[in-house]
Amino acid sequence: MWAGRHVVLGVSGGIACYKSCFLARRLTEAGARVDVVLTRAAAEFVRPLTFEALTGRPVACSLWEPGEALAHIRLAHEADLIVVAPATAHLIARAAQGLADDMLTAMLLARRAPLLIAPAMNDEMYARPETVANLERLRAAGVAQVGPEAGPLAEGPSERPGRMSEPETILAHAARLLRRGGPLEGRRVVVTAGPTREPLDPVRVITNRSSGRMGFELAAAAWERGGDVVLISGPTALVPPGGPTLRRVETTAEMEAAVRDELPSADLLIMAAAPADYRSVEVADRKRARGEGGLSLTLGPTADILVATRGLRKPGALVVGFALETGDAVARGRGKLERKGLDVIVVNDATEPGAGFEVPTNRVTILDRDGAEDMLPLMDKRAVAEAILDRVAARCV
Ligand code: CTP
C-alpha cells in the first residue's frame, strides 16, 4: 500500500529522533517516497546526512537555504501524508498556534494532506495543561495522534505517558490514516489466531504447530483498513499488532467463550485460529513422573467453535473460516464452508512447500459461498491477509 505514496516525515528535536531513523527506513523499504524535514534542534540530534542515506532523498532543514525558495509549499502540496515524529512539546505548541517560523512549521501550516503526530517528551511536560490544550487544539483541527506511551524515558522509568510510540506502531497508524474511507471502516471485526493448548497436568499440554502469524496479519491489516478489531489469540510468541484489542486465551473452551462474547456485535468474524480439536478427558492435578511408567491418554473432542456459536451471529455478519488440509484441499474446504455456515473459506494444503504452519508465506485458494474459487500464488502472509480482506470488503459494500 505504500508503493508510490509520498510521505513527508517531520522530525523535531527530542532524543526520540533516533527512532525516526528506523521509521524513515521502514517507510522507504515499504516503497514510499520519503522526504524528511528537520527542525534545527532535530539536526543537533541526528545529522541530515543520516536521513539522506536512509531515504535516498535530500533533506530539508531551513527556509533560508539557497536553491528552492518554496520547498515548504511544494512538500506541503505534494504529500499524501505528513507524519511528525517525534513531535516535541515545543513543536506541538508552535503548530497549535499556527506559527510558521521554520521549514517544518511553515510546511505544516500549508498542508493539504492528513497529518499524524507522535508526541514525545518528559511525562510532566506532556501532562501540563498548556500541552494538553495545544494537543486538543490540533485534534480539533483534524490532526491524528499516536502515543505517547508509558515506559522508560531518557531521564528514567515512568509510569506516565511521554515516550514516543515505536516505529512499527507509528507506521500502522499512518497506514490507517492513509487508507481511510474503505468498506471496513468502523466495522467490528473479530479475528482468532494461533493454536490453543489443552492441559494434561499442570505442566504438560496438547497443542499444534500454528504460529498465529496468519491471524495476526489479518488483524493488523483489518485494523489498518479502519476496522474496530478484536484479536483473540491462543499462545504465540509473536509481538501483537499495535491497533487491535488483544484477548489472550489458552484452551479451546476459553477461545469459544471469548468468541461468544464478541460475536453478537461483530460485522465480520475471521476464524484463522487452529483450536485444538482434542483435549484430555482427565487432567491430573500434579505432574506425573516418568518413573511411574507408560501413560495412556483418553482424548475427547473439543467444541467446534464456528458451529457452536453459529446462532450468535448478527444478521448480515460475514464469517470467514480457514481449512488446512493434507490433500484434496478444495473439495474438503467446500464441505467445511457448507457445514460451518461460512461466507468464505481459505484453504491451503499443509503438504505444499511454503504453505501452512510455521512459515512466513502461504499459498491459498479462496472459496466463497457463491461458488467462486480463487487460487493465489505463493505470497507472504501479509499479502495473503490483504487479498482475503479485498474479497471480504467486496462483500461488505
Ligand atoms: N475451528 C473451530 N473450532 C474448532 C476447530 C476448528 O471453529 N474446534 C475452525 C477453524 O478456526 C477454521 C475452521 O474451523 O476456521 C476449519 O478448521 P479445521 O481444523 O480444518 O476444521 P475441523 O472442523 O477441525 O475439521 P477436521 O474434520 O478436518 O478436523
PDB file of C-alpha atoms in Angstrom, residues 98-392:
ATOM      1  CA  GLY A  98      -0.204  28.263  13.657  1.00  0.00           C
ATOM      2  CA  LEU A  99       3.333  29.614  13.825  1.00  0.00           C
ATOM      3  CA  ALA A 100       5.398  29.243  10.686  1.00  0.00           C
ATOM      4  CA  ASP A 101       8.859  30.284  11.778  1.00  0.00           C
ATOM      5  CA  ASP A 102      10.832  27.411  10.273  1.00  0.00           C
ATOM      6  CA  MET A 103      10.696  24.909   7.423  1.00  0.00           C
ATOM      7  CA  LEU A 104       8.701  22.278   9.341  1.00  0.00           C
ATOM      8  CA  THR A 105       6.031  24.542  10.842  1.00  0.00           C
ATOM      9  CA  ALA A 106       5.631  26.527   7.590  1.00  0.00           C
ATOM     10  CA  MET A 107       5.130  23.246   5.712  1.00  0.00           C
ATOM     11  CA  LEU A 108       2.603  22.088   8.346  1.00  0.00           C
ATOM     12  CA  LEU A 109       0.611  25.293   8.010  1.00  0.00           C
ATOM     13  CA  ALA A 110       0.440  24.911   4.227  1.00  0.00           C
ATOM     14  CA  ARG A 111      -0.535  21.210   4.374  1.00  0.00           C
ATOM     15  CA  ARG A 112      -3.336  19.630   2.388  1.00  0.00           C
ATOM     16  CA  ALA A 113      -2.644  16.012   3.367  1.00  0.00           C
ATOM     17  CA  PRO A 114      -3.690  14.274   6.597  1.00  0.00           C
ATOM     18  CA  LEU A 115      -1.275  14.844   9.474  1.00  0.00           C
ATOM     19  CA  LEU A 116      -0.240  12.320  12.137  1.00  0.00           C
ATOM     20  CA  ILE A 117       1.838  13.404  15.114  1.00  0.00           C
ATOM     21  CA  ALA A 118       3.756  11.160  17.531  1.00  0.00           C
ATOM     22  CA  PRO A 119       4.364  13.232  20.661  1.00  0.00           C
ATOM     23  CA  ALA A 120       7.474  12.537  22.744  1.00  0.00           C
ATOM     24  CA  MET A 121       8.519  14.461  25.821  1.00  0.00           C
ATOM     25  CA  ASN A 122       9.057  14.321  29.534  1.00  0.00           C
ATOM     26  CA  ASP A 123       5.931  12.963  31.264  1.00  0.00           C
ATOM     27  CA  GLU A 124       5.347  16.170  33.247  1.00  0.00           C
ATOM     28  CA  MET A 125       5.626  18.293  30.118  1.00  0.00           C
ATOM     29  CA  TYR A 126       3.022  16.038  28.491  1.00  0.00           C
ATOM     30  CA  ALA A 127       0.621  16.298  31.439  1.00  0.00           C
ATOM     31  CA  ARG A 128       0.952  20.117  31.674  1.00  0.00           C
ATOM     32  CA  PRO A 129      -2.358  21.883  30.899  1.00  0.00           C
ATOM     33  CA  GLU A 130      -0.665  24.029  28.251  1.00  0.00           C
ATOM     34  CA  THR A 131       0.408  20.905  26.310  1.00  0.00           C
ATOM     35  CA  VAL A 132      -2.972  19.230  26.837  1.00  0.00           C
ATOM     36  CA  ALA A 133      -4.691  22.333  25.424  1.00  0.00           C
ATOM     37  CA  ASN A 134      -2.315  22.518  22.460  1.00  0.00           C
ATOM     38  CA  LEU A 135      -2.974  18.890  21.579  1.00  0.00           C
ATOM     39  CA  GLU A 136      -6.706  19.404  21.953  1.00  0.00           C
ATOM     40  CA  ARG A 137      -6.474  22.295  19.520  1.00  0.00           C
ATOM     41  CA  LEU A 138      -4.587  20.202  16.984  1.00  0.00           C
ATOM     42  CA  ARG A 139      -7.097  17.350  17.327  1.00  0.00           C
ATOM     43  CA  ALA A 140      -9.902  19.828  16.718  1.00  0.00           C
ATOM     44  CA  ALA A 141      -8.094  20.802  13.509  1.00  0.00           C
ATOM     45  CA  GLY A 142      -8.254  17.168  12.377  1.00  0.00           C
ATOM     46  CA  VAL A 143      -4.737  16.155  13.358  1.00  0.00           C
ATOM     47  CA  ALA A 144      -4.354  12.463  14.284  1.00  0.00           C
ATOM     48  CA  GLN A 145      -2.171  11.431  17.196  1.00  0.00           C
ATOM     49  CA  VAL A 146      -0.344   8.226  18.081  1.00  0.00           C
ATOM     50  CA  GLY A 147       1.031   7.780  21.607  1.00  0.00           C
ATOM     51  CA  PRO A 148       2.861   8.763  23.670  1.00  0.00           C
ATOM     52  CA  GLU A 149       3.223   5.648  25.767  1.00  0.00           C
ATOM     53  CA  ALA A 150       4.278   4.949  29.324  1.00  0.00           C
ATOM     54  CA  GLY A 151       7.682   3.346  29.786  1.00  0.00           C
ATOM     55  CA  PRO A 152      11.319   4.319  30.094  1.00  0.00           C
ATOM     56  CA  LEU A 153      12.107   7.966  29.284  1.00  0.00           C
ATOM     57  CA  ALA A 154      15.589   9.433  28.766  1.00  0.00           C
ATOM     58  CA  GLU A 155      15.547  10.601  32.383  1.00  0.00           C
ATOM     59  CA  GLY A 156      14.478   7.229  33.812  1.00  0.00           C
ATOM     60  CA  PRO A 157      11.471   4.910  34.110  1.00  0.00           C
ATOM     61  CA  SER A 158       7.995   6.436  34.126  1.00  0.00           C
ATOM     62  CA  GLU A 159       4.519   5.007  34.569  1.00  0.00           C
ATOM     63  CA  ARG A 160       3.072   8.020  32.787  1.00  0.00           C
ATOM     64  CA  PRO A 161       2.901   8.680  29.063  1.00  0.00           C
ATOM     65  CA  GLY A 162       5.713  10.597  27.412  1.00  0.00           C
ATOM     66  CA  ARG A 163       7.700   8.064  25.440  1.00  0.00           C
ATOM     67  CA  MET A 164       7.262   8.108  21.658  1.00  0.00           C
ATOM     68  CA  SER A 165       5.460   5.097  20.159  1.00  0.00           C
ATOM     69  CA  GLU A 166       7.627   2.537  18.415  1.00  0.00           C
ATOM     70  CA  PRO A 167       8.200   2.987  14.654  1.00  0.00           C
ATOM     71  CA  GLU A 168       6.048  -0.092  13.829  1.00  0.00           C
ATOM     72  CA  THR A 169       3.127   1.380  15.762  1.00  0.00           C
ATOM     73  CA  ILE A 170       3.515   4.768  14.081  1.00  0.00           C
ATOM     74  CA  LEU A 171       3.666   3.016  10.717  1.00  0.00           C
ATOM     75  CA  ALA A 172       0.406   1.150  11.423  1.00  0.00           C
ATOM     76  CA  HIS A 173      -1.368   4.383  12.463  1.00  0.00           C
ATOM     77  CA  ALA A 174      -0.012   6.156   9.381  1.00  0.00           C
ATOM     78  CA  ALA A 175      -1.340   3.369   7.162  1.00  0.00           C
ATOM     79  CA  ARG A 176      -4.761   3.537   8.846  1.00  0.00           C
ATOM     80  CA  LEU A 177      -4.901   7.278   8.233  1.00  0.00           C
ATOM     81  CA  LEU A 178      -3.908   6.901   4.596  1.00  0.00           C
ATOM     82  CA  ARG A 179      -6.411   4.092   3.981  1.00  0.00           C
ATOM     83  CA  ARG A 180      -9.420   5.937   5.423  1.00  0.00           C
ATOM     84  CA  GLY A 181     -12.802   5.564   3.792  1.00  0.00           C
ATOM     85  CA  GLY A 182     -12.778   1.846   2.886  1.00  0.00           C
ATOM     86  CA  PRO A 183     -15.665  -0.588   3.481  1.00  0.00           C
ATOM     87  CA  LEU A 184     -14.165  -1.967   6.717  1.00  0.00           C
ATOM     88  CA  GLU A 185     -14.024   1.467   8.342  1.00  0.00           C
ATOM     89  CA  GLY A 186     -15.924   1.461  11.617  1.00  0.00           C
ATOM     90  CA  ARG A 187     -16.847  -2.239  11.278  1.00  0.00           C
ATOM     91  CA  ARG A 188     -16.388  -4.533  14.237  1.00  0.00           C
ATOM     92  CA  VAL A 189     -14.002  -7.283  13.212  1.00  0.00           C
ATOM     93  CA  VAL A 190     -13.169 -10.326  15.345  1.00  0.00           C
ATOM     94  CA  VAL A 191     -10.116 -12.349  14.368  1.00  0.00           C
ATOM     95  CA  THR A 192      -8.978 -15.542  16.079  1.00  0.00           C
ATOM     96  CA  ALA A 193      -5.365 -16.646  15.812  1.00  0.00           C
ATOM     97  CA  GLY A 194      -2.858 -19.227  16.897  1.00  0.00           C
ATOM     98  CA  PRO A 195      -3.189 -22.647  18.420  1.00  0.00           C
ATOM     99  CA  THR A 196      -4.940 -23.441  21.669  1.00  0.00           C
ATOM    100  CA  ARG A 197      -3.438 -25.580  24.430  1.00  0.00           C
ATOM    101  CA  GLU A 198      -5.203 -28.351  26.295  1.00  0.00           C
ATOM    102  CA  PRO A 199      -3.666 -29.336  29.638  1.00  0.00           C
ATOM    103  CA  LEU A 200      -2.686 -32.878  30.593  1.00  0.00           C
ATOM    104  CA  ASP A 201      -1.413 -31.839  34.015  1.00  0.00           C
ATOM    105  CA  PRO A 202      -0.096 -28.552  35.493  1.00  0.00           C
ATOM    106  CA  VAL A 203       2.905 -28.525  33.115  1.00  0.00           C
ATOM    107  CA  ARG A 204       2.098 -30.596  30.024  1.00  0.00           C
ATOM    108  CA  VAL A 205      -0.221 -29.667  27.169  1.00  0.00           C
ATOM    109  CA  ILE A 206      -1.536 -30.892  23.823  1.00  0.00           C
ATOM    110  CA  THR A 207      -1.208 -28.268  21.106  1.00  0.00           C
ATOM    111  CA  ASN A 208      -0.370 -27.887  17.394  1.00  0.00           C
ATOM    112  CA  ARG A 209       2.138 -26.120  15.173  1.00  0.00           C
ATOM    113  CA  SER A 210       0.127 -22.975  14.416  1.00  0.00           C
ATOM    114  CA  SER A 211       2.309 -19.858  14.874  1.00  0.00           C
ATOM    115  CA  GLY A 212      -0.581 -17.384  14.831  1.00  0.00           C
ATOM    116  CA  ARG A 213       1.047 -15.360  12.055  1.00  0.00           C
ATOM    117  CA  MET A 214      -1.830 -15.531   9.564  1.00  0.00           C
ATOM    118  CA  GLY A 215      -4.344 -14.309  12.173  1.00  0.00           C
ATOM    119  CA  PHE A 216      -2.030 -11.562  13.424  1.00  0.00           C
ATOM    120  CA  GLU A 217      -1.506 -10.279   9.870  1.00  0.00           C
ATOM    121  CA  LEU A 218      -5.263 -10.331   9.258  1.00  0.00           C
ATOM    122  CA  ALA A 219      -5.935  -8.399  12.466  1.00  0.00           C
ATOM    123  CA  ALA A 220      -3.241  -5.822  11.626  1.00  0.00           C
ATOM    124  CA  ALA A 221      -4.490  -5.410   8.044  1.00  0.00           C
ATOM    125  CA  ALA A 222      -8.165  -5.141   9.101  1.00  0.00           C
ATOM    126  CA  TRP A 223      -7.218  -2.507  11.681  1.00  0.00           C
ATOM    127  CA  GLU A 224      -5.261  -0.518   9.076  1.00  0.00           C
ATOM    128  CA  ARG A 225      -8.392  -0.584   6.933  1.00  0.00           C
ATOM    129  CA  GLY A 226     -10.240   1.215   9.705  1.00  0.00           C
ATOM    130  CA  GLY A 227     -11.807  -1.795  11.448  1.00  0.00           C
ATOM    131  CA  ASP A 228     -12.537  -1.866  15.149  1.00  0.00           C
ATOM    132  CA  VAL A 229     -10.625  -5.103  15.649  1.00  0.00           C
ATOM    133  CA  VAL A 230     -10.544  -7.640  18.486  1.00  0.00           C
ATOM    134  CA  LEU A 231      -7.815 -10.245  18.183  1.00  0.00           C
ATOM    135  CA  ILE A 232      -8.499 -13.411  20.176  1.00  0.00           C
ATOM    136  CA  SER A 233      -5.252 -15.308  20.327  1.00  0.00           C
ATOM    137  CA  GLY A 234      -4.054 -18.579  21.744  1.00  0.00           C
ATOM    138  CA  PRO A 235      -0.463 -18.768  22.994  1.00  0.00           C
ATOM    139  CA  THR A 236       2.047 -17.423  20.453  1.00  0.00           C
ATOM    140  CA  ALA A 237       5.498 -15.873  20.558  1.00  0.00           C
ATOM    141  CA  LEU A 238       4.519 -13.060  18.174  1.00  0.00           C
ATOM    142  CA  VAL A 239       4.606  -9.362  19.018  1.00  0.00           C
ATOM    143  CA  PRO A 240       0.945  -8.247  18.932  1.00  0.00           C
ATOM    144  CA  PRO A 241      -0.009  -5.599  16.370  1.00  0.00           C
ATOM    145  CA  GLY A 242      -0.445  -2.110  17.862  1.00  0.00           C
ATOM    146  CA  GLY A 243      -4.045  -1.250  16.991  1.00  0.00           C
ATOM    147  CA  PRO A 244      -6.299  -4.239  17.678  1.00  0.00           C
ATOM    148  CA  THR A 245      -7.579  -5.067  21.157  1.00  0.00           C
ATOM    149  CA  LEU A 246      -5.893  -8.293  22.209  1.00  0.00           C
ATOM    150  CA  ARG A 247      -7.644 -11.046  24.193  1.00  0.00           C
ATOM    151  CA  ARG A 248      -5.363 -13.889  25.142  1.00  0.00           C
ATOM    152  CA  VAL A 249      -6.815 -17.350  25.695  1.00  0.00           C
ATOM    153  CA  GLU A 250      -5.346 -20.754  26.426  1.00  0.00           C
ATOM    154  CA  THR A 251      -7.806 -23.578  25.719  1.00  0.00           C
ATOM    155  CA  THR A 252     -10.394 -24.152  23.001  1.00  0.00           C
ATOM    156  CA  ALA A 253     -13.141 -23.661  25.625  1.00  0.00           C
ATOM    157  CA  GLU A 254     -11.647 -20.252  26.543  1.00  0.00           C
ATOM    158  CA  MET A 255     -11.459 -19.301  22.867  1.00  0.00           C
ATOM    159  CA  GLU A 256     -15.087 -20.327  22.447  1.00  0.00           C
ATOM    160  CA  ALA A 257     -16.082 -18.196  25.453  1.00  0.00           C
ATOM    161  CA  ALA A 258     -14.249 -15.166  24.020  1.00  0.00           C
ATOM    162  CA  VAL A 259     -15.903 -15.673  20.600  1.00  0.00           C
ATOM    163  CA  ARG A 260     -19.299 -15.941  22.346  1.00  0.00           C
ATOM    164  CA  ASP A 261     -18.626 -12.569  23.997  1.00  0.00           C
ATOM    165  CA  GLU A 262     -17.529 -10.769  20.862  1.00  0.00           C
ATOM    166  CA  LEU A 263     -19.603 -12.372  18.120  1.00  0.00           C
ATOM    167  CA  PRO A 264     -23.009 -10.743  18.772  1.00  0.00           C
ATOM    168  CA  SER A 265     -21.598  -7.293  17.922  1.00  0.00           C
ATOM    169  CA  ALA A 266     -19.263  -8.429  15.109  1.00  0.00           C
ATOM    170  CA  ASP A 267     -19.775  -7.460  11.467  1.00  0.00           C
ATOM    171  CA  LEU A 268     -17.020  -9.845  10.440  1.00  0.00           C
ATOM    172  CA  LEU A 269     -15.597 -12.955  12.116  1.00  0.00           C
ATOM    173  CA  ILE A 270     -12.363 -14.408  10.751  1.00  0.00           C
ATOM    174  CA  MET A 271     -11.543 -17.763  12.353  1.00  0.00           C
ATOM    175  CA  ALA A 272      -7.881 -18.072  11.474  1.00  0.00           C
ATOM    176  CA  ALA A 273      -7.078 -19.958  14.685  1.00  0.00           C
ATOM    177  CA  ALA A 274      -6.252 -23.634  14.784  1.00  0.00           C
ATOM    178  CA  PRO A 275      -8.048 -24.583  18.014  1.00  0.00           C
ATOM    179  CA  ALA A 276      -7.027 -27.944  19.450  1.00  0.00           C
ATOM    180  CA  ASP A 277      -9.639 -30.480  18.341  1.00  0.00           C
ATOM    181  CA  TYR A 278      -8.967 -32.838  21.234  1.00  0.00           C
ATOM    182  CA  ARG A 279      -8.491 -32.496  24.948  1.00  0.00           C
ATOM    183  CA  SER A 280      -7.584 -34.973  27.613  1.00  0.00           C
ATOM    184  CA  VAL A 281     -10.684 -36.323  29.334  1.00  0.00           C
ATOM    185  CA  GLU A 282      -8.788 -36.310  32.624  1.00  0.00           C
ATOM    186  CA  VAL A 283      -6.450 -33.540  33.734  1.00  0.00           C
ATOM    187  CA  ALA A 284      -4.061 -34.588  36.524  1.00  0.00           C
ATOM    188  CA  ASP A 285      -3.632 -32.136  39.353  1.00  0.00           C
ATOM    189  CA  ARG A 286       0.077 -32.954  39.752  1.00  0.00           C
ATOM    190  CA  LYS A 287       2.947 -33.574  37.383  1.00  0.00           C
ATOM    191  CA  ARG A 288       3.256 -37.265  36.725  1.00  0.00           C
ATOM    192  CA  ALA A 289       6.835 -38.562  36.964  1.00  0.00           C
ATOM    193  CA  ARG A 290       8.392 -40.508  34.129  1.00  0.00           C
ATOM    194  CA  GLY A 291       9.384 -43.229  36.603  1.00  0.00           C
ATOM    195  CA  GLU A 292       5.704 -44.058  37.083  1.00  0.00           C
ATOM    196  CA  GLY A 293       5.769 -45.957  33.772  1.00  0.00           C
ATOM    197  CA  GLY A 294       3.847 -45.618  30.491  1.00  0.00           C
ATOM    198  CA  LEU A 295       0.965 -43.220  30.079  1.00  0.00           C
ATOM    199  CA  SER A 296      -2.248 -43.728  28.117  1.00  0.00           C
ATOM    200  CA  LEU A 297      -4.444 -40.766  27.366  1.00  0.00           C
ATOM    201  CA  THR A 298      -8.129 -40.771  26.598  1.00  0.00           C
ATOM    202  CA  LEU A 299      -8.931 -37.778  24.398  1.00  0.00           C
ATOM    203  CA  GLY A 300     -12.326 -36.302  23.787  1.00  0.00           C
ATOM    204  CA  PRO A 301     -13.310 -33.765  21.109  1.00  0.00           C
ATOM    205  CA  THR A 302     -13.445 -30.071  21.914  1.00  0.00           C
ATOM    206  CA  ALA A 303     -16.317 -27.917  20.666  1.00  0.00           C
ATOM    207  CA  ASP A 304     -16.308 -26.763  17.046  1.00  0.00           C
ATOM    208  CA  ILE A 305     -16.362 -23.027  17.803  1.00  0.00           C
ATOM    209  CA  LEU A 306     -17.766 -21.970  14.429  1.00  0.00           C
ATOM    210  CA  VAL A 307     -20.644 -24.424  14.695  1.00  0.00           C
ATOM    211  CA  ALA A 308     -21.298 -23.942  18.421  1.00  0.00           C
ATOM    212  CA  THR A 309     -21.559 -20.146  18.109  1.00  0.00           C
ATOM    213  CA  ARG A 310     -23.476 -20.042  14.829  1.00  0.00           C
ATOM    214  CA  GLY A 311     -26.697 -18.839  16.437  1.00  0.00           C
ATOM    215  CA  LEU A 312     -24.944 -15.791  17.917  1.00  0.00           C
ATOM    216  CA  ARG A 313     -24.033 -14.258  14.554  1.00  0.00           C
ATOM    217  CA  LYS A 314     -25.564 -10.874  13.893  1.00  0.00           C
ATOM    218  CA  PRO A 315     -27.828 -10.884  10.807  1.00  0.00           C
ATOM    219  CA  GLY A 316     -25.713  -9.978   7.787  1.00  0.00           C
ATOM    220  CA  ALA A 317     -22.408 -10.642   9.563  1.00  0.00           C
ATOM    221  CA  LEU A 318     -19.745 -12.189   7.342  1.00  0.00           C
ATOM    222  CA  VAL A 319     -17.873 -15.256   8.526  1.00  0.00           C
ATOM    223  CA  VAL A 320     -14.546 -16.416   7.136  1.00  0.00           C
ATOM    224  CA  GLY A 321     -13.038 -19.794   8.040  1.00  0.00           C
ATOM    225  CA  PHE A 322      -9.766 -21.482   7.263  1.00  0.00           C
ATOM    226  CA  ALA A 323      -9.031 -25.067   6.357  1.00  0.00           C
ATOM    227  CA  LEU A 324      -5.572 -26.550   6.465  1.00  0.00           C
ATOM    228  CA  GLU A 325      -5.720 -29.866   4.691  1.00  0.00           C
ATOM    229  CA  THR A 326      -3.259 -32.548   3.716  1.00  0.00           C
ATOM    230  CA  GLY A 327      -4.704 -33.423   0.317  1.00  0.00           C
ATOM    231  CA  ASP A 328      -7.936 -32.808  -1.600  1.00  0.00           C
ATOM    232  CA  ALA A 329      -7.925 -29.316  -0.073  1.00  0.00           C
ATOM    233  CA  VAL A 330     -10.525 -27.580  -2.272  1.00  0.00           C
ATOM    234  CA  ALA A 331     -13.200 -30.289  -2.047  1.00  0.00           C
ATOM    235  CA  ARG A 332     -12.721 -30.688   1.708  1.00  0.00           C
ATOM    236  CA  GLY A 333     -12.736 -26.899   2.128  1.00  0.00           C
ATOM    237  CA  ARG A 334     -16.019 -26.572   0.287  1.00  0.00           C
ATOM    238  CA  GLY A 335     -17.520 -29.236   2.568  1.00  0.00           C
ATOM    239  CA  LYS A 336     -16.449 -27.223   5.621  1.00  0.00           C
ATOM    240  CA  LEU A 337     -17.821 -23.985   4.138  1.00  0.00           C
ATOM    241  CA  GLU A 338     -21.260 -25.628   3.933  1.00  0.00           C
ATOM    242  CA  ARG A 339     -21.091 -27.465   7.245  1.00  0.00           C
ATOM    243  CA  LYS A 340     -19.906 -24.441   9.239  1.00  0.00           C
ATOM    244  CA  GLY A 341     -22.148 -21.901   7.517  1.00  0.00           C
ATOM    245  CA  LEU A 342     -19.318 -19.741   6.151  1.00  0.00           C
ATOM    246  CA  ASP A 343     -19.327 -16.984   3.548  1.00  0.00           C
ATOM    247  CA  VAL A 344     -15.696 -17.517   2.616  1.00  0.00           C
ATOM    248  CA  ILE A 345     -13.187 -20.257   3.357  1.00  0.00           C
ATOM    249  CA  VAL A 346      -9.464 -20.003   2.829  1.00  0.00           C
ATOM    250  CA  VAL A 347      -7.934 -23.375   2.130  1.00  0.00           C
ATOM    251  CA  ASN A 348      -4.368 -24.475   1.921  1.00  0.00           C
ATOM    252  CA  ASP A 349      -2.503 -27.704   1.691  1.00  0.00           C
ATOM    253  CA  ALA A 350      -0.001 -28.304   4.501  1.00  0.00           C
ATOM    254  CA  THR A 351       1.981 -30.682   2.324  1.00  0.00           C
ATOM    255  CA  GLU A 352       2.907 -27.947  -0.161  1.00  0.00           C
ATOM    256  CA  PRO A 353       6.274 -26.213   0.384  1.00  0.00           C
ATOM    257  CA  GLY A 354       5.883 -22.667   1.753  1.00  0.00           C
ATOM    258  CA  ALA A 355       2.257 -23.166   2.827  1.00  0.00           C
ATOM    259  CA  GLY A 356       0.665 -23.720   6.219  1.00  0.00           C
ATOM    260  CA  PHE A 357       2.116 -23.563   9.726  1.00  0.00           C
ATOM    261  CA  GLU A 358       5.430 -22.113  10.922  1.00  0.00           C
ATOM    262  CA  VAL A 359       6.336 -20.394   7.641  1.00  0.00           C
ATOM    263  CA  PRO A 360       6.044 -16.683   6.742  1.00  0.00           C
ATOM    264  CA  THR A 361       4.408 -17.486   3.397  1.00  0.00           C
ATOM    265  CA  ASN A 362       1.240 -19.196   2.268  1.00  0.00           C
ATOM    266  CA  ARG A 363      -0.354 -20.465  -0.915  1.00  0.00           C
ATOM    267  CA  VAL A 364      -4.115 -20.384  -0.554  1.00  0.00           C
ATOM    268  CA  THR A 365      -7.292 -20.822  -2.507  1.00  0.00           C
ATOM    269  CA  ILE A 366     -10.202 -18.603  -1.507  1.00  0.00           C
ATOM    270  CA  LEU A 367     -13.627 -20.191  -1.934  1.00  0.00           C
ATOM    271  CA  ASP A 368     -16.828 -18.319  -1.437  1.00  0.00           C
ATOM    272  CA  ARG A 369     -20.421 -19.254  -0.854  1.00  0.00           C
ATOM    273  CA  ASP A 370     -21.414 -18.315  -4.405  1.00  0.00           C
ATOM    274  CA  GLY A 371     -19.064 -20.918  -5.868  1.00  0.00           C
ATOM    275  CA  ALA A 372     -16.151 -18.610  -6.788  1.00  0.00           C
ATOM    276  CA  GLU A 373     -12.717 -20.164  -6.472  1.00  0.00           C
ATOM    277  CA  ASP A 374      -9.615 -18.017  -6.487  1.00  0.00           C
ATOM    278  CA  MET A 375      -6.200 -19.668  -6.411  1.00  0.00           C
ATOM    279  CA  LEU A 376      -3.485 -17.272  -5.257  1.00  0.00           C
ATOM    280  CA  PRO A 377       0.245 -17.670  -5.849  1.00  0.00           C
ATOM    281  CA  LEU A 378       2.762 -18.195  -3.034  1.00  0.00           C
ATOM    282  CA  MET A 379       2.824 -14.899  -1.122  1.00  0.00           C
ATOM    283  CA  ASP A 380       3.895 -13.647   2.276  1.00  0.00           C
ATOM    284  CA  LYS A 381       1.166 -13.866   4.901  1.00  0.00           C
ATOM    285  CA  ARG A 382       0.589 -10.115   4.985  1.00  0.00           C
ATOM    286  CA  ALA A 383      -0.155 -10.132   1.242  1.00  0.00           C
ATOM    287  CA  VAL A 384      -2.461 -13.132   1.732  1.00  0.00           C
ATOM    288  CA  ALA A 385      -4.254 -11.211   4.507  1.00  0.00           C
ATOM    289  CA  GLU A 386      -4.748  -8.218   2.195  1.00  0.00           C
ATOM    290  CA  ALA A 387      -6.076 -10.483  -0.589  1.00  0.00           C
ATOM    291  CA  ILE A 388      -8.565 -12.109   1.809  1.00  0.00           C
ATOM    292  CA  LEU A 389      -9.733  -8.707   3.067  1.00  0.00           C
ATOM    293  CA  ASP A 390     -10.135  -7.461  -0.521  1.00  0.00           C
ATOM    294  CA  ARG A 391     -12.591 -10.332  -1.137  1.00  0.00           C
ATOM    295  CA  VAL A 392     -14.393  -9.702   2.141  1.00  0.00           C
TER     296      VAL A 392
END
